mmCIF file of C-alpha atoms in Angstrom:
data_model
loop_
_atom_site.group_PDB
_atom_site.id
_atom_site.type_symbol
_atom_site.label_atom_id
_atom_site.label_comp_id
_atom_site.label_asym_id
_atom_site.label_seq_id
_atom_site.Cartn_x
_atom_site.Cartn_y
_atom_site.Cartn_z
ATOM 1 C CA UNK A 641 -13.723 -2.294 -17.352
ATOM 2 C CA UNK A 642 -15.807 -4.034 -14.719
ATOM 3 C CA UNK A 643 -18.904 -2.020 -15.111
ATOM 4 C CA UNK A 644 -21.248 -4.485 -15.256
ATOM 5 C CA UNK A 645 -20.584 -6.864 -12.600
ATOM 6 C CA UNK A 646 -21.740 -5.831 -9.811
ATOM 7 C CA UNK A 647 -19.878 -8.469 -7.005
ATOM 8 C CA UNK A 648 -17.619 -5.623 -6.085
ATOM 9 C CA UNK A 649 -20.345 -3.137 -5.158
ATOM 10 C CA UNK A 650 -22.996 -3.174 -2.525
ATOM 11 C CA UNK A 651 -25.197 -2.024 -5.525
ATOM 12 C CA UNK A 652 -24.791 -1.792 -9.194
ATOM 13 C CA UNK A 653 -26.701 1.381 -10.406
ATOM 14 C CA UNK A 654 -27.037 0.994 -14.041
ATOM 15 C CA UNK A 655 -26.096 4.133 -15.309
ATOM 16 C CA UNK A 656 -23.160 5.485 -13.036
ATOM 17 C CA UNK A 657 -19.928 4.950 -13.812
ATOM 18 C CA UNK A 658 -17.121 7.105 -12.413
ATOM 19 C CA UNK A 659 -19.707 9.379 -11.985
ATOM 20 C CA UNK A 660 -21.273 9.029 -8.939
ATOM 21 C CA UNK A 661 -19.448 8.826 -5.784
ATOM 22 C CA UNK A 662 -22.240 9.139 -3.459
ATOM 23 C CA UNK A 663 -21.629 7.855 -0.221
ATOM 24 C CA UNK A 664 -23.732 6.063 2.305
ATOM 25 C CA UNK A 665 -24.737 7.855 5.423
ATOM 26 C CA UNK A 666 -24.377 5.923 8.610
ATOM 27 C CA UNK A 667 -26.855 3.252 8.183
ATOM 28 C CA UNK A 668 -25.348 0.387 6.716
ATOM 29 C CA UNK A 669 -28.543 -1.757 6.578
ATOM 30 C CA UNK A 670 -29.445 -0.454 3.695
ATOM 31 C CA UNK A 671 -26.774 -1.615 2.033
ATOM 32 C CA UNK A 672 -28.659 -5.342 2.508
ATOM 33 C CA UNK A 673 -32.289 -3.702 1.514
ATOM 34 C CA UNK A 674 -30.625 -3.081 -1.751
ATOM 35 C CA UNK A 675 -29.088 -6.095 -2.705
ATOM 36 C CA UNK A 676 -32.093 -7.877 -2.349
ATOM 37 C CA UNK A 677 -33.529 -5.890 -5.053
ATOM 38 C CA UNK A 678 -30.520 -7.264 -7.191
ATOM 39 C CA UNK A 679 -32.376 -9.874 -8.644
ATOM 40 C CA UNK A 680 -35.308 -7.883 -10.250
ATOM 41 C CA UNK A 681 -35.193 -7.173 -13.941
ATOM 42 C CA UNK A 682 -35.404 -4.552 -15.448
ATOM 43 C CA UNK A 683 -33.698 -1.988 -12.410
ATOM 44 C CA UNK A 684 -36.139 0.080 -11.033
ATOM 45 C CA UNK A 685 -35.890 3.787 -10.714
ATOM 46 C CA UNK A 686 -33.150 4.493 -8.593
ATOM 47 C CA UNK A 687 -34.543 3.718 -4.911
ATOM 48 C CA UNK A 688 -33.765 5.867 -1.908
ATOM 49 C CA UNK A 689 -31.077 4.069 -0.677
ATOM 50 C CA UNK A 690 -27.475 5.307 -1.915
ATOM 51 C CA UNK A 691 -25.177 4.183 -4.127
ATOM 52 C CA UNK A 692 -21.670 3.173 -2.280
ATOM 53 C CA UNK A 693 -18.693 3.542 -5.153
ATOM 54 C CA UNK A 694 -16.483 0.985 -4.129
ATOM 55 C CA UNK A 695 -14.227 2.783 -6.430
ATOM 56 C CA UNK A 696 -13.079 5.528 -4.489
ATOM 57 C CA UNK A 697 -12.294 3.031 -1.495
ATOM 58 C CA UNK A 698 -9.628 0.607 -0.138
ATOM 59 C CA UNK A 699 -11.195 -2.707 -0.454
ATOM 60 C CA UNK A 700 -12.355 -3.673 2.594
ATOM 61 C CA UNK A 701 -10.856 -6.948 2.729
ATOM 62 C CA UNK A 702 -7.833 -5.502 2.694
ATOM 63 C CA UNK A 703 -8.316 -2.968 5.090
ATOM 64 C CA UNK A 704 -9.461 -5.450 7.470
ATOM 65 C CA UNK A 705 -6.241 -7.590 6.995
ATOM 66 C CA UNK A 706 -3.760 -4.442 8.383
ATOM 67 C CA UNK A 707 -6.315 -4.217 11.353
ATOM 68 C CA UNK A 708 -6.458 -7.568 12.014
ATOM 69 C CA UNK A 709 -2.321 -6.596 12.542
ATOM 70 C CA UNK A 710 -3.021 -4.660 15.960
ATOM 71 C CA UNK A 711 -6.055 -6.031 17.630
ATOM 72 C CA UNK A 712 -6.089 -9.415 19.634
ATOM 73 C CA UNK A 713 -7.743 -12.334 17.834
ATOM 74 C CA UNK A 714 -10.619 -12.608 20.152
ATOM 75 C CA UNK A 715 -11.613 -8.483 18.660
ATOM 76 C CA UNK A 716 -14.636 -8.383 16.455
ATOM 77 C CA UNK A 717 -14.893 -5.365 14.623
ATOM 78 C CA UNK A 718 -18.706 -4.066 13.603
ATOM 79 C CA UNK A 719 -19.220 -3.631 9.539
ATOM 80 C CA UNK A 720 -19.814 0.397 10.470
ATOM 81 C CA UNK A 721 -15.851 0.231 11.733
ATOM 82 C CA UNK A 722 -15.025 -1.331 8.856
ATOM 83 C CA UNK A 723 -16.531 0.834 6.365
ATOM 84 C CA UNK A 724 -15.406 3.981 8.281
ATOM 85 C CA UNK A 725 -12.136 3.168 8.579
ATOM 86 C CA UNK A 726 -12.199 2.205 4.750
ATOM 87 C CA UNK A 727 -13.627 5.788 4.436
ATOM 88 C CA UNK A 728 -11.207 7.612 6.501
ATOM 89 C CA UNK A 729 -8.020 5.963 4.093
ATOM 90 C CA UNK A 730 -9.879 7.299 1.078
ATOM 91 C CA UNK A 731 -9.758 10.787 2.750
ATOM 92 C CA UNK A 732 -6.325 10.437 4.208
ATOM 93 C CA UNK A 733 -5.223 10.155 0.397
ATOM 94 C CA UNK A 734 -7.038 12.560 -0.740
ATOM 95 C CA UNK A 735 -5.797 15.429 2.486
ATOM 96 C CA UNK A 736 -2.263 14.469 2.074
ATOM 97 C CA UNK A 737 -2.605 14.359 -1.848
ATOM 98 C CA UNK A 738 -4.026 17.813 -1.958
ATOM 99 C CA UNK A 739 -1.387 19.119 -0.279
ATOM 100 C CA UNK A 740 0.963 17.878 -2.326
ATOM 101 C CA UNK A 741 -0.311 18.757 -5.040
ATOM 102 C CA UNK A 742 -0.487 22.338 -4.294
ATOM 103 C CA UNK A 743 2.967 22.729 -3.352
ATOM 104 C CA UNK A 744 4.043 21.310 -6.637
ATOM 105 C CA UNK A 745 1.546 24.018 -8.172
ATOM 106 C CA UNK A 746 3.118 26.525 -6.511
ATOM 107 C CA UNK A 747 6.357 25.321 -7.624
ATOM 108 C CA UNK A 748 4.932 25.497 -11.161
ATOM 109 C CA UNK A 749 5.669 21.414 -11.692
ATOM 110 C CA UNK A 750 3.241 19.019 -13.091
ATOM 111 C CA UNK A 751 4.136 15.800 -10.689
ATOM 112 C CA UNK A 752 2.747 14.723 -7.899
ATOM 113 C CA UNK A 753 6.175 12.770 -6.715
ATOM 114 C CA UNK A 754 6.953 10.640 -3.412
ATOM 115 C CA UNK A 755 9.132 13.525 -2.244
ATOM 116 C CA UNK A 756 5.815 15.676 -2.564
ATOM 117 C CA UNK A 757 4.107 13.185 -0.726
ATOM 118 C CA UNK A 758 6.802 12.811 2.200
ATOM 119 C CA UNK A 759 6.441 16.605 2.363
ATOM 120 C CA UNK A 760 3.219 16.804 2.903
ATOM 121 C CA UNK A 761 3.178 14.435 5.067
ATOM 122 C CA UNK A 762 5.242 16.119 7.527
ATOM 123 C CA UNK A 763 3.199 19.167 6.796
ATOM 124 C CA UNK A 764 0.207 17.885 8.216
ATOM 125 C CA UNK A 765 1.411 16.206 11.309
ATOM 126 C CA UNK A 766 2.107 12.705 10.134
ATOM 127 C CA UNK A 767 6.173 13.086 11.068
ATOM 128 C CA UNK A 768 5.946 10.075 12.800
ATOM 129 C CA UNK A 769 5.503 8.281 9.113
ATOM 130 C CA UNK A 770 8.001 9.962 7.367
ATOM 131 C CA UNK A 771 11.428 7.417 8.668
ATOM 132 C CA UNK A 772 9.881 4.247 8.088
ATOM 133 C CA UNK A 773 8.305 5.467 4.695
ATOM 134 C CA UNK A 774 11.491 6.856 3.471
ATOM 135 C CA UNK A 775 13.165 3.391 4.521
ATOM 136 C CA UNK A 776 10.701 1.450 2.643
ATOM 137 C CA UNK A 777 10.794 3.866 -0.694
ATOM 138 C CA UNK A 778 14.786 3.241 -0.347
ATOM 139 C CA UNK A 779 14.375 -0.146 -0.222
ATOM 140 C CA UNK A 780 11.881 0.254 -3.223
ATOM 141 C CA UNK A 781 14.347 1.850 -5.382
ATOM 142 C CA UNK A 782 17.356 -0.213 -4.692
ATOM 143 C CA UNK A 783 14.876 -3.513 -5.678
ATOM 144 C CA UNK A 784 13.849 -1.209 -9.020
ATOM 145 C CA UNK A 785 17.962 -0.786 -9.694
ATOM 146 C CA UNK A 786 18.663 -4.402 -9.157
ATOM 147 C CA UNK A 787 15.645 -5.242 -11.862
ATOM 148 C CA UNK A 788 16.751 -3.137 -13.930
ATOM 149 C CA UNK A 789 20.612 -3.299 -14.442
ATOM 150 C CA UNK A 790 20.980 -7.062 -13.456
ATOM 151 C CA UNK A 791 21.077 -8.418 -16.585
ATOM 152 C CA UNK A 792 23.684 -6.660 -17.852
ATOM 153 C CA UNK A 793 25.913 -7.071 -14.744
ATOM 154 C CA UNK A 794 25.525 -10.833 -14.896
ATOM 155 C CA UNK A 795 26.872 -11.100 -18.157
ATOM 156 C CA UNK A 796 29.881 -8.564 -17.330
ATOM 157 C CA UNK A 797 29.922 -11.035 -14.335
ATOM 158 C CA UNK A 798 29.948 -13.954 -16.472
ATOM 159 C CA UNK A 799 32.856 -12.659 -19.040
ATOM 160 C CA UNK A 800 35.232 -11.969 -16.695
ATOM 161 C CA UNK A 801 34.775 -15.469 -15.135
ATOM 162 C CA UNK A 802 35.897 -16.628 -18.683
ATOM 163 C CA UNK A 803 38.728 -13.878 -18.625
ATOM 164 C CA UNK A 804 39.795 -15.215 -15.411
ATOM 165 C CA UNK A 805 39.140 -18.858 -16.272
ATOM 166 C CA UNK A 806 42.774 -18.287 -18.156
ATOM 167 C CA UNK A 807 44.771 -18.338 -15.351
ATOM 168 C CA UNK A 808 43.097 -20.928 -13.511
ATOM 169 C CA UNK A 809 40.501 -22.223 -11.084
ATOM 170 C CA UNK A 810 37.560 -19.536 -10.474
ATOM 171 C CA UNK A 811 36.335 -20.415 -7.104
ATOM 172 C CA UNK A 812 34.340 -17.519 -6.049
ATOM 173 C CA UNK A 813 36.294 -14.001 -7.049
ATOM 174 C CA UNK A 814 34.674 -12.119 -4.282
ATOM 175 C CA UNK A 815 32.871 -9.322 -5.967
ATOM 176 C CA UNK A 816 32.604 -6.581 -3.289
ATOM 177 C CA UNK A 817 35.401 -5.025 -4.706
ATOM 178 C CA UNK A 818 34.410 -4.622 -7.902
ATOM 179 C CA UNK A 819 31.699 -2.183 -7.253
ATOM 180 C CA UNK A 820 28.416 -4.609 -7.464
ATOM 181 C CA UNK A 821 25.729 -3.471 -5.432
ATOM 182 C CA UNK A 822 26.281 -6.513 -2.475
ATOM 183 C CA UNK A 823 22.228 -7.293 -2.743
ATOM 184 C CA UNK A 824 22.247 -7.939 -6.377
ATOM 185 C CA UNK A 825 25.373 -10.214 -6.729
ATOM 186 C CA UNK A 826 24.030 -12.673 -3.652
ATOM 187 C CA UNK A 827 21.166 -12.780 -5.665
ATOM 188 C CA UNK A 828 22.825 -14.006 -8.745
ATOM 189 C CA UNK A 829 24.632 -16.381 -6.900
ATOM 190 C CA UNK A 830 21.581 -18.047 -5.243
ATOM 191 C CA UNK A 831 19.995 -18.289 -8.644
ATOM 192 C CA UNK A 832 22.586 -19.662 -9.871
ATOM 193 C CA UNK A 833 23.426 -22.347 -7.152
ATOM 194 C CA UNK A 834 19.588 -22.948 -7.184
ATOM 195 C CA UNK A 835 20.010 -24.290 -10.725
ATOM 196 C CA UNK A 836 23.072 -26.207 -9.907
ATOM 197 C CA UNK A 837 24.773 -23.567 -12.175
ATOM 198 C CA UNK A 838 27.887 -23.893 -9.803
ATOM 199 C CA UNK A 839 28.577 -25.966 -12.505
ATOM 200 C CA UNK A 840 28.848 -23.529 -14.692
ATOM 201 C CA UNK A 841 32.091 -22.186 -13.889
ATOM 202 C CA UNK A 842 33.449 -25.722 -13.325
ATOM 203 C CA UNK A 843 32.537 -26.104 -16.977
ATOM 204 C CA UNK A 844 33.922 -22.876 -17.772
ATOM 205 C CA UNK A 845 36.942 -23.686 -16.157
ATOM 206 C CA UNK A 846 37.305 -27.356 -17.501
ATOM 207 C CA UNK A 847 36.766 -26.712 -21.286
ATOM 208 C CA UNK A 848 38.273 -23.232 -22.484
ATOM 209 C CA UNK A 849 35.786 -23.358 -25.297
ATOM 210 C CA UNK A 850 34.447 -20.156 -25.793
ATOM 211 C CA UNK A 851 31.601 -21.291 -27.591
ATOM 212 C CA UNK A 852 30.510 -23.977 -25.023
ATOM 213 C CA UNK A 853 30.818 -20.853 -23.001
ATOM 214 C CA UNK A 854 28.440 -18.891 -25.123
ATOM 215 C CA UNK A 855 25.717 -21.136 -25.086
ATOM 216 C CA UNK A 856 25.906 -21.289 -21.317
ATOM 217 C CA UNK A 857 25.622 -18.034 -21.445
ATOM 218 C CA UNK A 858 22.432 -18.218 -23.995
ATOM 219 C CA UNK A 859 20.242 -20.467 -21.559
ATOM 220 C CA UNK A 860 21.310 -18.935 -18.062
ATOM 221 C CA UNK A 861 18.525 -17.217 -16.614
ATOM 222 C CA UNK A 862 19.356 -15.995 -12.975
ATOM 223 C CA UNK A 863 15.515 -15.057 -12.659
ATOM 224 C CA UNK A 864 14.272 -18.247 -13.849
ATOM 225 C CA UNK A 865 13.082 -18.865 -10.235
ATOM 226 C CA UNK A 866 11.325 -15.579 -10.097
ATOM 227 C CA UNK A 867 9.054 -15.896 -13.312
ATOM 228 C CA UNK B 1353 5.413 -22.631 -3.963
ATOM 229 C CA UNK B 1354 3.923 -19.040 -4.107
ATOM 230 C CA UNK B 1355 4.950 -17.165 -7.412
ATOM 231 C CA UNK B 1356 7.216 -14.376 -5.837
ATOM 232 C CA UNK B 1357 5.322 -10.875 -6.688
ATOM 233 C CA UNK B 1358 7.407 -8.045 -8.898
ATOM 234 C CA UNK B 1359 9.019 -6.694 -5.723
ATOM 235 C CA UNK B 1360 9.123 -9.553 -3.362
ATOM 236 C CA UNK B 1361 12.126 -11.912 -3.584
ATOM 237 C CA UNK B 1362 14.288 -8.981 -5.103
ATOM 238 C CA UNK B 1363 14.938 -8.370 -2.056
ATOM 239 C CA UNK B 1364 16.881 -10.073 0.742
ATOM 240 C CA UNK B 1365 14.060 -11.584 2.881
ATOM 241 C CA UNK B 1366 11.505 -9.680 0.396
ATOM 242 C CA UNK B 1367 10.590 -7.131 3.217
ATOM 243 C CA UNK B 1368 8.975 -4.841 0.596
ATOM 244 C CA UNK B 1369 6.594 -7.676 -0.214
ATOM 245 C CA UNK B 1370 3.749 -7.426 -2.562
ATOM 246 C CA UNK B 1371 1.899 -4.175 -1.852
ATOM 247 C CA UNK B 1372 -0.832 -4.350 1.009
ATOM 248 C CA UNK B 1373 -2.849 -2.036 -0.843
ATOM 249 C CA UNK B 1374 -3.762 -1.755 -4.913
ATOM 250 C CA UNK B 1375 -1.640 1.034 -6.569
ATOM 251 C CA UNK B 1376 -4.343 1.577 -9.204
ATOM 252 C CA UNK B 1377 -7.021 2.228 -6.740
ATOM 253 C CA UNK B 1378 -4.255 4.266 -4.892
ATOM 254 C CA UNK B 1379 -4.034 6.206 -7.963
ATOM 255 C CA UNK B 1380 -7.663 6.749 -8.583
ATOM 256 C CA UNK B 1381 -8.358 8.146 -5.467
ATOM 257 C CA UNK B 1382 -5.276 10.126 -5.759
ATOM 258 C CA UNK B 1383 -6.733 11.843 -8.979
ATOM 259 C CA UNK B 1384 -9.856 12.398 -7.674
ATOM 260 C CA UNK B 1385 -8.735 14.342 -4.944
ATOM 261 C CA UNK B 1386 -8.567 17.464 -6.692
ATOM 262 C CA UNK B 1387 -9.614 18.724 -10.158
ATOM 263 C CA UNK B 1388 -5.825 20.029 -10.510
ATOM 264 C CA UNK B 1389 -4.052 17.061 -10.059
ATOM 265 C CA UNK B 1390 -2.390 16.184 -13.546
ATOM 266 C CA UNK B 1391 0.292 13.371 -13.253
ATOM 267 C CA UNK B 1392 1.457 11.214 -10.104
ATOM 268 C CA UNK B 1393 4.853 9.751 -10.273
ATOM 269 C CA UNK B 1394 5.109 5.952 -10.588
ATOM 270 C CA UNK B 1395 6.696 6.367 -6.785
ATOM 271 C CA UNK B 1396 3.922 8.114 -5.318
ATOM 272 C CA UNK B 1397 1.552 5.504 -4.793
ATOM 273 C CA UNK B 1398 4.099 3.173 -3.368
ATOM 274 C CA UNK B 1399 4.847 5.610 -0.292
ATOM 275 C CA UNK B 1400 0.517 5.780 -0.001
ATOM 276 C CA UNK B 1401 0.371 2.512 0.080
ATOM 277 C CA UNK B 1402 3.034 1.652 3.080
ATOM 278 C CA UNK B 1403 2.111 5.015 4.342
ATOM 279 C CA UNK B 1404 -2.031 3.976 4.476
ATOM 280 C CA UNK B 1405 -0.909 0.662 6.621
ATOM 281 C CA UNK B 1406 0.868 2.493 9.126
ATOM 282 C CA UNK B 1407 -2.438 5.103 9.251
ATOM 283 C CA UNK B 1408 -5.119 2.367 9.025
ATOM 284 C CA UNK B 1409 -2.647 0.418 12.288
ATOM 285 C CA UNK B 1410 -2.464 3.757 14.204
ATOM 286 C CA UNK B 1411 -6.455 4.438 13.497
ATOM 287 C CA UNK B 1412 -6.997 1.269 14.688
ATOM 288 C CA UNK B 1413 -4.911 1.010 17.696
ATOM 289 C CA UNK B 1414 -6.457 4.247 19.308
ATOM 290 C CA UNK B 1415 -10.265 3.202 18.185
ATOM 291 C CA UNK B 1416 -9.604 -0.309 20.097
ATOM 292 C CA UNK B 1417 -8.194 1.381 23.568
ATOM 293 C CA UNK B 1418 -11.142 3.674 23.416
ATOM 294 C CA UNK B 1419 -13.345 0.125 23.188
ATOM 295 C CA UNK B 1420 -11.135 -1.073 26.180
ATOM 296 C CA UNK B 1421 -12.134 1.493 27.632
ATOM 297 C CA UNK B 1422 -15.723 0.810 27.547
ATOM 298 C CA UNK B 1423 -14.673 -2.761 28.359
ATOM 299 C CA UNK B 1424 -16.156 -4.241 25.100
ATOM 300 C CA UNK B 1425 -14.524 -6.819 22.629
ATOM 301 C CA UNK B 1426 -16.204 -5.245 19.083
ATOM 302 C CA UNK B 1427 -14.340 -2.517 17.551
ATOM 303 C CA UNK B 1428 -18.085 -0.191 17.071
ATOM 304 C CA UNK B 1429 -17.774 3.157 14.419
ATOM 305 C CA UNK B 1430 -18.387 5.317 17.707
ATOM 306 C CA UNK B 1431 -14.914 3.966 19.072
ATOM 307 C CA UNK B 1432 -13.296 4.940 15.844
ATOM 308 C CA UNK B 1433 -15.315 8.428 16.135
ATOM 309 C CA UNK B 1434 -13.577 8.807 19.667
ATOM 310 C CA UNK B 1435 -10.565 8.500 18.528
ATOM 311 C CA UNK B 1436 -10.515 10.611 15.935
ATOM 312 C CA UNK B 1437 -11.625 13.326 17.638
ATOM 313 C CA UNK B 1438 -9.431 13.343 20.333
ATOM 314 C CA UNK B 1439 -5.730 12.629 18.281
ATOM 315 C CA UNK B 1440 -5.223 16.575 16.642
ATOM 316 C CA UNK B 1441 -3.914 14.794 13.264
ATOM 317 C CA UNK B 1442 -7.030 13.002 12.579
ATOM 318 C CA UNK B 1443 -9.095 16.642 12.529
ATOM 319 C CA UNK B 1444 -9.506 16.017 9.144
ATOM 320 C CA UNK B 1445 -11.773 13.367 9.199
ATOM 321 C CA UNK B 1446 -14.407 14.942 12.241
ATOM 322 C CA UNK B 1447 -16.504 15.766 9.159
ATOM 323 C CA UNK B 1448 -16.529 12.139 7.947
ATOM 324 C CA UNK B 1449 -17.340 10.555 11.640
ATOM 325 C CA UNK B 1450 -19.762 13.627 12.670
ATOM 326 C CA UNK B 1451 -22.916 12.502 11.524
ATOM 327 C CA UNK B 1452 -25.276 11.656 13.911
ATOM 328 C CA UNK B 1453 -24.045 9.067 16.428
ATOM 329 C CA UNK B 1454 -20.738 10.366 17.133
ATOM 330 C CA UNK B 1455 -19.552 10.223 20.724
ATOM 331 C CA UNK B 1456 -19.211 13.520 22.803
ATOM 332 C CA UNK B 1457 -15.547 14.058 23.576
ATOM 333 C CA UNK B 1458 -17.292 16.041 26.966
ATOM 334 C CA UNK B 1459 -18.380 12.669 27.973
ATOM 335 C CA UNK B 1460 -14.965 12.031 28.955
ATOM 336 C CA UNK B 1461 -13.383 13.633 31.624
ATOM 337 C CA UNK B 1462 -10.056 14.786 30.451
ATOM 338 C CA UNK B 1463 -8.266 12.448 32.439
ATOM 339 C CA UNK B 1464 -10.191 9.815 31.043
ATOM 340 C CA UNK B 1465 -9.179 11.049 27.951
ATOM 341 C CA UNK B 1466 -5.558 10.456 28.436
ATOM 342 C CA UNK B 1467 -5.823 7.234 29.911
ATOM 343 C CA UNK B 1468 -7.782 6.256 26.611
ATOM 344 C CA UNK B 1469 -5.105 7.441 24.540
ATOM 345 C CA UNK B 1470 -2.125 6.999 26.026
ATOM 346 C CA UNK B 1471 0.339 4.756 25.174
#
């Protein structure tokens, strides 16, 4: 791991790893005090300042990116905000986790899931979280189907555009009908006009040739433009 | 053009986007929070990490009316302090805020108080 570089820490302490998870009282400055003594070798005994684990944190670059969301652009937030705030997230995690976790103990189940989470969640007062989290974990899953079935949709997709290719002219059979989840099948069609594969149907169409189709098949890569 | 993340692009308008926050750390943190937790479900820190935005917004929101309030433009730790203590969910974290230089919610007359936090 990253253990010894030391740009993502206020202070590299040579021996901790996981370990310690001391955190710094109130007074930031010493956080500066410290660094400076960065560039002695070999590290002296550890000095009285404290170690801050930016481990068990949000980075704060991050954090200050969703804040930057709410307040005006002419707000300047102090560096003891930021690293409270950045604190309070850590401990947020770790209230609603705990509670999670003990319901699924109590339940006799080994999982911490998202259901556990939600719970707990509502448990602890947060209700007003629980709608648009469960819209965004629905929209999660339905992404997580779409990756993971596509490909074998698009070549059902692609087959019966040969079977239909029989009786004439594809045009577009409207899929709805069929039972493809709407989200995925627009997505296979952008792909595939992105790559000018309208053409592939015309082709399909034109020649007959199952084996021309095959190769067509071969190279077409719906997620091309995703990679 | 900007290489589409796993979840972005998968979805119309890619809403879900590329996560705010890093699942790992989400993860770690997760672990650490008790000596009992054994496995998190690959879902779990997904909901943390939409669910920490809308916290880290809300914490925000009531730490920079309380700064209003005082007529400043810099969002200071006591601000955030305020607002903890006065919004009942946030109880949890008086520990974290409490040392030292927090601000005395008795300071503020209740009415104060609700004009602060109101909204």
């Amino acid at each position: 791991m990253e253990r010894g570089v030391g740009f993502h820490r206020y202070r590299r302490h040579a021996k901790s790893s996981s370990a310690s998870t001391m955190v710094l009282p109130n007074d930031s400055n010493n956080n500066t005090t410290c660094n400076g003594d960065q560039q002695a070798p070999p590290p002296p005994p550890p000095p009285p300042c404290m170690v801050r684990e930016q481990d068990q944190y949000m980075p704060i670059a991050n954090v200050i990116r969703i804040m930057r969301r709410i307040l005006p652009s002419h707000a300047k937030i102090s560096d003891d905000a930021k690293e409270t705030i950045q604190e309070c997230v850590s401990e947020y995690i770790s209230f609603i986790t705990g509670e999670a976790n003990e319901r699924c103990q109590r339940e006799q189940r080994k999982t911490v899931t998202a259901e556990d989470v939600l719970w707990a969640m509502g448990k602890l007062g947060f209700d007003d979280y629980i709608e648009p989290l469960t819209v965004y974990l629905n929209r999660y899953r339905e992404a997580e189907n779409e990756r993971n079935t596509s490909h074998g949709d698009q070549l059902l997709f692609l087959k019966r555009g040969m079977e239909i290719n029989h009786h004439g002219p594809i045009g577009m059979p409207p899929p709805y009908g069929s039972g493809y989840p709407m989200g995925h099948f627009s997505g296979m069609l952008d792909a595939a006009a992105a790559m000018g594969g309208g053409g592939y149907y015309r082709d399909l169409a034109g020649s007959g040739a199952s084996s021309t189709a095959q190769n067509a098949l071969a190279s077409f890569d719906p997620f091309v433009q995703f990679k | 053009m900007r290489q589409a993340g796993v979840y972005s692009g998968m979805v119309s308008g890619g809403r879900t986007g590329p996560h705010l926050l890093p699942l790992a750390r989400i993860k770690k943190i997760m672990k650490k929070s008790g000596d009992n937790v054994k496995m998190i479900s690959g879902e779990a820190p997904i909901v943390f990490s939409k669910a920490c935005e809308l916290f880290i917004e809300e914490l925000t929101r009531r730490s920079w009316m309380v700064a209003m309030q005082g007529k400043r433009r810099t969002l200071h730790k006591d601000d955030v302090a305020t607002a903890i203590v006065a919004t009942d969910i946030f109880d949890f974290l008086v520990d974290l805020v409490s040392s030292g230089n927090s601000i005395n919610p008795l300071d503020f007359s209740p009415v104060e108080m609700e004009t602060v936090l109101e909204s």
